[in-house]
PDB file of C-alpha atoms in Angstrom:
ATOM      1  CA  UNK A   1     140.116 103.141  97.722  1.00  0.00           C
ATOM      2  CA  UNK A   2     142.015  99.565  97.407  1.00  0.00           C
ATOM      3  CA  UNK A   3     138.693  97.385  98.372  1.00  0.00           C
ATOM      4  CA  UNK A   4     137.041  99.530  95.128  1.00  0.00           C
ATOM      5  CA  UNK A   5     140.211 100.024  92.366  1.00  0.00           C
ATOM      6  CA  UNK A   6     141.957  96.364  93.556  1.00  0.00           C
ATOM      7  CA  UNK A   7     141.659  94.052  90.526  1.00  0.00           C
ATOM      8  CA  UNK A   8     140.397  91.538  92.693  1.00  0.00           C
ATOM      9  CA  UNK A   9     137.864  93.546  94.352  1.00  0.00           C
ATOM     10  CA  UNK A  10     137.099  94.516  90.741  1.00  0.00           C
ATOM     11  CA  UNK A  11     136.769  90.605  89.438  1.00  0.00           C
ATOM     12  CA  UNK A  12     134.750  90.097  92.542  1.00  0.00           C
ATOM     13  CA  UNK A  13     131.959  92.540  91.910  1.00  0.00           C
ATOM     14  CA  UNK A  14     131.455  91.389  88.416  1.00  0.00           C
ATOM     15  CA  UNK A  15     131.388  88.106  89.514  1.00  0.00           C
ATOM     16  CA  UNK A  16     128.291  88.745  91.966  1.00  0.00           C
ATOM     17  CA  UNK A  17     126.678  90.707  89.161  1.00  0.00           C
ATOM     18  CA  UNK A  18     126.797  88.034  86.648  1.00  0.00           C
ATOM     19  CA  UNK A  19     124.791  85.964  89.032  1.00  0.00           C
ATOM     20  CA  UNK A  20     121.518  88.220  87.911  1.00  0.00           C
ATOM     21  CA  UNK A  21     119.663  87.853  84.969  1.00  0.00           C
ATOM     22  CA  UNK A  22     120.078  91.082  83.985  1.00  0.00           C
ATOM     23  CA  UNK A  23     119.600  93.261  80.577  1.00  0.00           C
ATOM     24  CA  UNK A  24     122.350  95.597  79.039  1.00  0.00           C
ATOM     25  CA  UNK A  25     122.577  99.333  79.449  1.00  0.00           C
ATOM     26  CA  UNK A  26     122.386 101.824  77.176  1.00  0.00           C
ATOM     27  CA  UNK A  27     125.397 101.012  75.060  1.00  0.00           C
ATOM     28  CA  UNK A  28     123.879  97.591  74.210  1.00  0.00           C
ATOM     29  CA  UNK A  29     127.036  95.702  75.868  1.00  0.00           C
ATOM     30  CA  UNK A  30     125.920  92.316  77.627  1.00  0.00           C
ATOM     31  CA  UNK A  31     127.222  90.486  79.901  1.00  0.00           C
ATOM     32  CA  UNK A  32     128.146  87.536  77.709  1.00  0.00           C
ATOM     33  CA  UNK A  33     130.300  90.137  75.757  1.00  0.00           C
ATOM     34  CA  UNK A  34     131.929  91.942  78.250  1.00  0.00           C
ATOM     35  CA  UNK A  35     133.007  88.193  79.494  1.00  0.00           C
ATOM     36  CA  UNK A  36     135.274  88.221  76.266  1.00  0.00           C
ATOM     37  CA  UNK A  37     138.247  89.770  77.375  1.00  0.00           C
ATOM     38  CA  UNK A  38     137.553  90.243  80.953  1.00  0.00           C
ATOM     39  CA  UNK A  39     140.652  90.076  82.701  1.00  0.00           C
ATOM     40  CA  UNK A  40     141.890  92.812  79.696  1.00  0.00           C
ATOM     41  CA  UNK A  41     138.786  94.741  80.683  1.00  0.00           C
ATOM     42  CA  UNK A  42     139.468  94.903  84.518  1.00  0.00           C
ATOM     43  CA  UNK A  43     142.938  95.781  84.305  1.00  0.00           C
ATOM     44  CA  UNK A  44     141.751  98.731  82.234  1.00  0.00           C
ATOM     45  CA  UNK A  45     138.976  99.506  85.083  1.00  0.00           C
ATOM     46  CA  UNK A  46     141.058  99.416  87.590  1.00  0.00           C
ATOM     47  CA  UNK A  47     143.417 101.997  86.144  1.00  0.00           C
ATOM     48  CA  UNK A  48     140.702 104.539  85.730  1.00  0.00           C
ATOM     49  CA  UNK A  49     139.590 104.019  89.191  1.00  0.00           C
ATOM     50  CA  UNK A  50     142.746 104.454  90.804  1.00  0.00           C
ATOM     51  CA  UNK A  51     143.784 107.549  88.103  1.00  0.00           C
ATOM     52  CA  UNK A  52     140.519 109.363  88.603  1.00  0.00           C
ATOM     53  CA  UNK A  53     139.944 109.063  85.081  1.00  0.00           C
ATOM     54  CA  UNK A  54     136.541 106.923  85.781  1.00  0.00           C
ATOM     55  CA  UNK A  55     133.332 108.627  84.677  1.00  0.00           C
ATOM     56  CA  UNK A  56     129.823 107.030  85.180  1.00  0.00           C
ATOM     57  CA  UNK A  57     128.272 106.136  81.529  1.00  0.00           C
ATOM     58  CA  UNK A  58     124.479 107.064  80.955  1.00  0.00           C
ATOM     59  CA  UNK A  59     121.656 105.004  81.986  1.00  0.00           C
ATOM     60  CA  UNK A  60     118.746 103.050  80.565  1.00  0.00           C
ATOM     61  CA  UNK A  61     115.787 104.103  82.077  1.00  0.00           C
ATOM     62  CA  UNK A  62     112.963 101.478  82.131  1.00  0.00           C
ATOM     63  CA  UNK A  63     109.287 101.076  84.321  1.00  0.00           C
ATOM     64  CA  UNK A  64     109.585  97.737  86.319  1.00  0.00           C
ATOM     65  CA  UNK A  65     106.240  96.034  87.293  1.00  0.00           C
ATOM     66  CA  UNK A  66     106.104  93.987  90.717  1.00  0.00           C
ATOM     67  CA  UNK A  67     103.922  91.024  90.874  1.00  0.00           C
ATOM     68  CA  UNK A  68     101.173  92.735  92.655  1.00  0.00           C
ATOM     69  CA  UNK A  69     100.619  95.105  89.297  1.00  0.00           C
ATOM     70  CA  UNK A  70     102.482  97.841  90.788  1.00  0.00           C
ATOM     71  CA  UNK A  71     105.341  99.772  88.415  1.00  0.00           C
ATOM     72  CA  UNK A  72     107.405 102.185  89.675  1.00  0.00           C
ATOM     73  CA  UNK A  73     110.848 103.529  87.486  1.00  0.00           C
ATOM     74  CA  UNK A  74     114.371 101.903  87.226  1.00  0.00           C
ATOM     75  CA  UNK A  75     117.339 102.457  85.560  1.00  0.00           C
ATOM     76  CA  UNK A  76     119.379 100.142  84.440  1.00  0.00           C
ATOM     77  CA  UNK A  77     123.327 101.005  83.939  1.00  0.00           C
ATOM     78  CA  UNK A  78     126.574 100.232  81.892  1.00  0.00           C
ATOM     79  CA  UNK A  79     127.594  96.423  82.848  1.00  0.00           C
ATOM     80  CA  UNK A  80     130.579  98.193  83.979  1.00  0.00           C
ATOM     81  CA  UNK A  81     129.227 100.692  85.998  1.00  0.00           C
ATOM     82  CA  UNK A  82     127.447  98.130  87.802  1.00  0.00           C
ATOM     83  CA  UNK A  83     130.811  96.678  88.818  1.00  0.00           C
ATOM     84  CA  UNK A  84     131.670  99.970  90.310  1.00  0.00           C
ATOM     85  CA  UNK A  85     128.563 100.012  92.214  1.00  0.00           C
ATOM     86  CA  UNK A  86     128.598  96.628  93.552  1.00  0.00           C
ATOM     87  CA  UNK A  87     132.630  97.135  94.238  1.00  0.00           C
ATOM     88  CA  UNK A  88     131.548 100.639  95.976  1.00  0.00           C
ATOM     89  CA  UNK A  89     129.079  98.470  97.947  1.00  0.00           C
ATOM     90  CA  UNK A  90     131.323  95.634  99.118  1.00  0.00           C
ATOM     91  CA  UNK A  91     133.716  98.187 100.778  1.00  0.00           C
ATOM     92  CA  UNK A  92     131.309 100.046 102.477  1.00  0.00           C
ATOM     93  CA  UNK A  93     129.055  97.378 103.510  1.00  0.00           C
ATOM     94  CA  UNK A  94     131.218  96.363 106.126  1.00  0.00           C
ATOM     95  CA  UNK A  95     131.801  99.867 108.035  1.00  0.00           C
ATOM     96  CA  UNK A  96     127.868 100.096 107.473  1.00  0.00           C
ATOM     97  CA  UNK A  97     127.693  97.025 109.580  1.00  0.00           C
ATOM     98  CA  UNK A  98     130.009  97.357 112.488  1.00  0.00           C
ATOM     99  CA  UNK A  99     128.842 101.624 112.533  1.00  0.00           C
ATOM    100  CA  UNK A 100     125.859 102.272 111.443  1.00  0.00           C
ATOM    101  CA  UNK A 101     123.318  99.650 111.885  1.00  0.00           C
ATOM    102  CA  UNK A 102     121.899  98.550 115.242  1.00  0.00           C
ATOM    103  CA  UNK A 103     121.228  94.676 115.939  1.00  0.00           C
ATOM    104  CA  UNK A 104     117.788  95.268 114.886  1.00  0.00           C
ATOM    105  CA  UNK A 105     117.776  96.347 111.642  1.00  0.00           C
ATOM    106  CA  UNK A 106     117.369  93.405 109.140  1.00  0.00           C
ATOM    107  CA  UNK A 107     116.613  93.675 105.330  1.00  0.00           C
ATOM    108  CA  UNK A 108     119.083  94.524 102.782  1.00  0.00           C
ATOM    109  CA  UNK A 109     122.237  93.064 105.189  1.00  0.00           C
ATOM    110  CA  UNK A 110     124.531  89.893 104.965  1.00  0.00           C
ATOM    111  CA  UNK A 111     122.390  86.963 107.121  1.00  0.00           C
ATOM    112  CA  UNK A 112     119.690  89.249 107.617  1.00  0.00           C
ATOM    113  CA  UNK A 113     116.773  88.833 105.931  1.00  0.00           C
ATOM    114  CA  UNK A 114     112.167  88.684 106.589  1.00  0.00           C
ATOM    115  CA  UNK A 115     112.795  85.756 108.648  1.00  0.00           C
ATOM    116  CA  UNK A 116     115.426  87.167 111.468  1.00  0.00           C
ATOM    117  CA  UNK A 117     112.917  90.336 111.599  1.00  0.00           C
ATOM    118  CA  UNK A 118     110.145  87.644 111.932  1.00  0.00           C
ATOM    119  CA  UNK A 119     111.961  86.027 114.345  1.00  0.00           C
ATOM    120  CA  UNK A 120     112.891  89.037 116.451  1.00  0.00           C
ATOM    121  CA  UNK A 121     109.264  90.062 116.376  1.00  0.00           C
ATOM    122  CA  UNK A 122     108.131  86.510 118.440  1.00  0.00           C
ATOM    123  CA  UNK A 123     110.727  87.372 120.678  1.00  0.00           C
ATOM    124  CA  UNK A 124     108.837  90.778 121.635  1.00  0.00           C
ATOM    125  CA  UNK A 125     105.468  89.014 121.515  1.00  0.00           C
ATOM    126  CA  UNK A 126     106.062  85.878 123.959  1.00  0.00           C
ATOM    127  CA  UNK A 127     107.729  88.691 126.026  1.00  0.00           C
ATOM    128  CA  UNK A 128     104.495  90.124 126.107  1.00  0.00           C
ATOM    129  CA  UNK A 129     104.546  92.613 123.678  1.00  0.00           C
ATOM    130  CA  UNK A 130     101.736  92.265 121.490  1.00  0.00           C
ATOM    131  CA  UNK A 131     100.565  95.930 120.635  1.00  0.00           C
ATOM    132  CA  UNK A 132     102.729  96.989 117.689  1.00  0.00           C
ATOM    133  CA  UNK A 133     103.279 100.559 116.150  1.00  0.00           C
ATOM    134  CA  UNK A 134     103.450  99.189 112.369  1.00  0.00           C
ATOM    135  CA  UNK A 135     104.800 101.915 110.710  1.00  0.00           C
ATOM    136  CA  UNK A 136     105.874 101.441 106.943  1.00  0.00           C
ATOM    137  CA  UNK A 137     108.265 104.503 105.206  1.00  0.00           C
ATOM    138  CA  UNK A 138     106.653 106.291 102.695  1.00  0.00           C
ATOM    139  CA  UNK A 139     108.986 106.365  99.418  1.00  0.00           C
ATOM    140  CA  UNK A 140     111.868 106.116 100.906  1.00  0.00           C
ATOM    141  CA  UNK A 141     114.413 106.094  97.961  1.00  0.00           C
ATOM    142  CA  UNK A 142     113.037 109.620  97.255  1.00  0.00           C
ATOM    143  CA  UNK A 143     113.814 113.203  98.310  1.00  0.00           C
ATOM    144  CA  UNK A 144     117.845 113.202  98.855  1.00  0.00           C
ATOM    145  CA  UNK A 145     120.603 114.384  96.828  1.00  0.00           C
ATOM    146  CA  UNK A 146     124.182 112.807  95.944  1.00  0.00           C
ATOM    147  CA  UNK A 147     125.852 115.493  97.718  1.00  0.00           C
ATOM    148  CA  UNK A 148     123.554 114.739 101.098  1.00  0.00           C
ATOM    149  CA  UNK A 149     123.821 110.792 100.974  1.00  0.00           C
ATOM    150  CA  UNK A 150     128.148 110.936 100.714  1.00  0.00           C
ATOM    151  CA  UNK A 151     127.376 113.416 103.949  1.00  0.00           C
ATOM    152  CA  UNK A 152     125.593 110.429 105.159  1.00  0.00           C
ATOM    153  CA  UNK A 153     128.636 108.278 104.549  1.00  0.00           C
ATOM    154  CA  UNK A 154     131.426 110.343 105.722  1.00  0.00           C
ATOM    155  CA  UNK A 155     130.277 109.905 108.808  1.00  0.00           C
ATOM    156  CA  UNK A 156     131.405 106.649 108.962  1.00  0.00           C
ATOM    157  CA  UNK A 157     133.655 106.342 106.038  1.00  0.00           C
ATOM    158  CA  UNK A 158     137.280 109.140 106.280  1.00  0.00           C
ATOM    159  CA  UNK A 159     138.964 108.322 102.524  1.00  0.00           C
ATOM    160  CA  UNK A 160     138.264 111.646 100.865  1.00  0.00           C
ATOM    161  CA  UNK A 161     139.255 110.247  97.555  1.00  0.00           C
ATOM    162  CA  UNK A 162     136.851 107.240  98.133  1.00  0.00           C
ATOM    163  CA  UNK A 163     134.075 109.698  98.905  1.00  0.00           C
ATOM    164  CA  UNK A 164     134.305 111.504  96.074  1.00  0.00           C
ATOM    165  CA  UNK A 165     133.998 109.116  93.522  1.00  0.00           C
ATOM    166  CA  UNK A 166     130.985 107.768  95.528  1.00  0.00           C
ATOM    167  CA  UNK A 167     129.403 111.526  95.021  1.00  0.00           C
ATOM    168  CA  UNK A 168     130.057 111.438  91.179  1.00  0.00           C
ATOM    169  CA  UNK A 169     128.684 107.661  90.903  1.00  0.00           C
ATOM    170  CA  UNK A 170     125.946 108.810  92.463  1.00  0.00           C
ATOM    171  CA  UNK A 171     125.843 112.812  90.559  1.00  0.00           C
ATOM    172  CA  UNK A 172     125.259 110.421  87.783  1.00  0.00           C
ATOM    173  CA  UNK A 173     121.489 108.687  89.161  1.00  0.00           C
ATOM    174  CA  UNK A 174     118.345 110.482  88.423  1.00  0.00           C
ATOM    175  CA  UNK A 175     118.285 110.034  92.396  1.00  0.00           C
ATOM    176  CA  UNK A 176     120.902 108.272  95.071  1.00  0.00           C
ATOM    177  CA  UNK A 177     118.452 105.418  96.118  1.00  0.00           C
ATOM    178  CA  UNK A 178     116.935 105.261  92.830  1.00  0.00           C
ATOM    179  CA  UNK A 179     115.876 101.299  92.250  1.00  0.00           C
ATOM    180  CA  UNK A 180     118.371  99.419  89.637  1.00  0.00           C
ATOM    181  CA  UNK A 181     121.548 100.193  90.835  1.00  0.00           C
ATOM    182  CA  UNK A 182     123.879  97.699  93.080  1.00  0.00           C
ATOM    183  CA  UNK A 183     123.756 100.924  95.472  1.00  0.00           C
ATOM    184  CA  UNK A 184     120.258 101.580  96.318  1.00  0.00           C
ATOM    185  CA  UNK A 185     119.998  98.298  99.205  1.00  0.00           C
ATOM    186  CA  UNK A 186     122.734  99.587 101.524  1.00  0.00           C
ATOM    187  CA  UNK A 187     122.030 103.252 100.809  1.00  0.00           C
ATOM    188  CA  UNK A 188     118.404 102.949 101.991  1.00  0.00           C
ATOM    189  CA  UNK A 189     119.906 101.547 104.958  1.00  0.00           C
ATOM    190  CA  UNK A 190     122.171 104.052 105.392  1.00  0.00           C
ATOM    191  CA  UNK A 191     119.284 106.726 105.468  1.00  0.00           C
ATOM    192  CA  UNK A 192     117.474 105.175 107.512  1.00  0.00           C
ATOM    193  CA  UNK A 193     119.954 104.699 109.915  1.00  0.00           C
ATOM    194  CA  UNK A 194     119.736 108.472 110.728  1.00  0.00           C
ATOM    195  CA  UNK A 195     116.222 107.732 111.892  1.00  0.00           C
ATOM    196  CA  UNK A 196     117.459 104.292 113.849  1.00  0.00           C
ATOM    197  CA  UNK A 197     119.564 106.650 115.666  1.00  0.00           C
ATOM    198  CA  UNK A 198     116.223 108.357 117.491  1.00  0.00           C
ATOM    199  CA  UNK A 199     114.535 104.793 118.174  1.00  0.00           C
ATOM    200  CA  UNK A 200     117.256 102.976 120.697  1.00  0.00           C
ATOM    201  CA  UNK A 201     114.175 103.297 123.665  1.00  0.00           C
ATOM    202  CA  UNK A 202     111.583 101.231 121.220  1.00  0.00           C
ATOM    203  CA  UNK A 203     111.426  97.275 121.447  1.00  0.00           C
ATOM    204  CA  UNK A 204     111.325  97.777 117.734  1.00  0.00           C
ATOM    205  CA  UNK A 205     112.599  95.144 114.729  1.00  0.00           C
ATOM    206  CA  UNK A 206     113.101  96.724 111.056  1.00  0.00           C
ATOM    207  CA  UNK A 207     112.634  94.950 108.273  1.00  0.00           C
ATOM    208  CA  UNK A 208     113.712  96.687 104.859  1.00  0.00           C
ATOM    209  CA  UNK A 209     111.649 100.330 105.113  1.00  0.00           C
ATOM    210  CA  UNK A 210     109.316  98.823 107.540  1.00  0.00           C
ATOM    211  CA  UNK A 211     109.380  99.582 111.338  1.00  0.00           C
ATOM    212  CA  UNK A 212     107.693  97.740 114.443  1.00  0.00           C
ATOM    213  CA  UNK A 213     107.866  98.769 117.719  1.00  0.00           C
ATOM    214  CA  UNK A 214     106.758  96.553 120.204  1.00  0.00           C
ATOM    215  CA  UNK A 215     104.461  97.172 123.642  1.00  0.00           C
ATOM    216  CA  UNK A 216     102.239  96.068 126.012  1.00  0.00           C
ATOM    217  CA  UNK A 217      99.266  98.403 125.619  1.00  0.00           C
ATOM    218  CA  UNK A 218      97.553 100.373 123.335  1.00  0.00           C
ATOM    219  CA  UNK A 219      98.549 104.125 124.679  1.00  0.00           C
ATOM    220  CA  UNK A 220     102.154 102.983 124.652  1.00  0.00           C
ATOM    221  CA  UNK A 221     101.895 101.496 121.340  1.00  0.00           C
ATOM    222  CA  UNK A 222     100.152 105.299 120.334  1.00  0.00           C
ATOM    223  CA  UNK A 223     103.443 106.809 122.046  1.00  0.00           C
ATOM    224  CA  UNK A 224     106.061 104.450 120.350  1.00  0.00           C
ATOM    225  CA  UNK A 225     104.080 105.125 116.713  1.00  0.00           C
ATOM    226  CA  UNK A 226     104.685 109.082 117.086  1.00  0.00           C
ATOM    227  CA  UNK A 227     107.771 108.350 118.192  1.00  0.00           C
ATOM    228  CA  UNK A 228     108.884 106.816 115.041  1.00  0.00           C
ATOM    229  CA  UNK A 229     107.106 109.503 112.796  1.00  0.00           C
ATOM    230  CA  UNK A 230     108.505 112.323 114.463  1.00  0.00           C
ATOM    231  CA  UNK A 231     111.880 110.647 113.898  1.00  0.00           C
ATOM    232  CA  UNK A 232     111.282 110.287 110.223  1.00  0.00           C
ATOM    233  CA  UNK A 233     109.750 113.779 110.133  1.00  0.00           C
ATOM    234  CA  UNK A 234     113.109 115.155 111.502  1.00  0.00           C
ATOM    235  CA  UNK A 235     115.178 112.842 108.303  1.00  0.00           C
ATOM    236  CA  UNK A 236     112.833 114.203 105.602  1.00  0.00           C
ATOM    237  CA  UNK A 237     110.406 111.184 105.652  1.00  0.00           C
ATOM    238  CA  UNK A 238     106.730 109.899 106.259  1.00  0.00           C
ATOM    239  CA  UNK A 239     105.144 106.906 107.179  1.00  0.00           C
ATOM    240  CA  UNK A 240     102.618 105.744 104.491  1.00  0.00           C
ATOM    241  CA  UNK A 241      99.248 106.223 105.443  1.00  0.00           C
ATOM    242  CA  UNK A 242      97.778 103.380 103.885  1.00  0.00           C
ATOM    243  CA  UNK A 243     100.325 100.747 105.103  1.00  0.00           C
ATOM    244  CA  UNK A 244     101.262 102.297 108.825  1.00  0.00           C
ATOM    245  CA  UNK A 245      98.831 101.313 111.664  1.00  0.00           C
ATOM    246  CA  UNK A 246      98.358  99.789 114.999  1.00  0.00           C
ATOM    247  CA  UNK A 247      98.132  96.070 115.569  1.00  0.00           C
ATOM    248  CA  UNK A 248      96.330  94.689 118.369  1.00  0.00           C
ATOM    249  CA  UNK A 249      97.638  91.140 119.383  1.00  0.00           C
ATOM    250  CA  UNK A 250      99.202  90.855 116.385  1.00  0.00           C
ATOM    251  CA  UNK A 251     100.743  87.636 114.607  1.00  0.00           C
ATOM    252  CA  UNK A 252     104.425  87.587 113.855  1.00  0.00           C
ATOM    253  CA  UNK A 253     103.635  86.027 110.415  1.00  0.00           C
ATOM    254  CA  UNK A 254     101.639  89.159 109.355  1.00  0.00           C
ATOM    255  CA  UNK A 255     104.519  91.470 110.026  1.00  0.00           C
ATOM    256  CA  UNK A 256     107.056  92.455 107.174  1.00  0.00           C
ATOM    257  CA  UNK A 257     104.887  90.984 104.281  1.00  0.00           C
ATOM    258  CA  UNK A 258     106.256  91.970 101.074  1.00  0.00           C
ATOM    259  CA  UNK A 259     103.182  93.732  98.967  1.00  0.00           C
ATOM    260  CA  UNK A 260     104.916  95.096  95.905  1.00  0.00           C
TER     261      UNK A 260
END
């Protein structure tokens, strides 16, 4: 509870949000106002944090659009909730990292991002490996509850008082994972670190929600790919059929490319 209610932890978050262009919430405050009086505003944040007093504020909800065309829903929250989240995030990110996540797993980590899974993936194919079970997750910030993610955590993560404000920050999402929120990267890494778990035996890289396991023949490469989707089918998850295939002497390059 100190790395989230700390007034520096606190001036820290909301420093790393005000690096986004983002738009206000709900209750119309921007970020250029709630700079006016800031340290005042902190203090006050802080005290409700560490008094239990903190409630999550409603959301905006709004339909982003990806550069391919493709929308999909968002929400957008309270400036100040979003200082919560990303404060919630820096202390757990950590525990995530030394606990959770396997040397594999890049996307949505500190240091880690396309190009260190690229990179990983030409170390499997000069090692011979060129058969890969491509297997993309199939809407993976969908289908879990806030009660079932802070399960997730408290695995890793013992501060009972820590946990449950992470439940009601999350009680107050339309979903856990759901896209807006300074939560949603290293929760999606958190659930799928329940499927990482099964896939220790692959010569497999992750990027993100993507998965590529890495062999030297087709039958193997068959193998590895129900491997993976058994794995997800035992966490509540699917690959996507239209993006999940096998790749015969594939090219690193065309691994992990972002399609909206």
């Amino acid at each position: 509870m100190p790395l989230l209610y700390g007034e520096r932890s606190l001036r820290r978050a909301a420093r790393l949000c005000m690096r986004r262009c983002s738009a206000p919430g709900i209750d119309g405050m921007s970020w250029t106002g709630y700079r006016r009086g800031l340290a005042e505003r902190i203090t006050l944040l802080s005290q409700a944090l560490r008094e239990g007093t903190w409630r999550p504020g409603p959301l905006r909800t709004v339909e982003i659009t990806t550069y391919t065309g493709k929308q999909f829903p968002a929400v957008i929250p309270t400036v100040e909730d979003r200082i919560v989240h990303r404060a919630m995030r820096a202390a757990i990110e950590p525990i995530l990292e030394e606990r959770a996540l396997p040397s594999w797993v890049s996307g949505y980590r500190p240091g880690r991002s396309r190009i260190t899974a690229v990179r990983a993936a030409m170390t499997h194919l000069a090692a011979g490996r060129a058969i890969v079970a491509d297997v993309d997750v199939e809407r993976v910030s969908a289908g879990s509850t806030a009660q079932q993610v802070t399960d997730w955590l408290a695995v890793h993560v013992t501060d009972g008082s820590f946990l449950a404000l992470f439940r009601m920050a999350l009680a107050g999402l339309p979903e856990p994972l759901v896209p807006g929120t300074g939560l949603a990267p290293p929760l999606i890494n958190l659930r799928l670190s329940q499927v990482d778990a099964h896939l220790d035996d692959l010569a497999v890289v992750r990027f993100a929600d993507n998965y590529c396991a890495f062999t030297a023949t087709e039958t193997a490469a068959q193998a590895a790919f129900s491997t993976i989707r058994d794995a997800l089918k035992a966490e509540g998850l699917h690959p996507n059929p239209a993006k999940s295939r096998l790749r015969i002497s594939a090219n690193a390059e065309d691994l992990f490319l972002i399609a909206g």
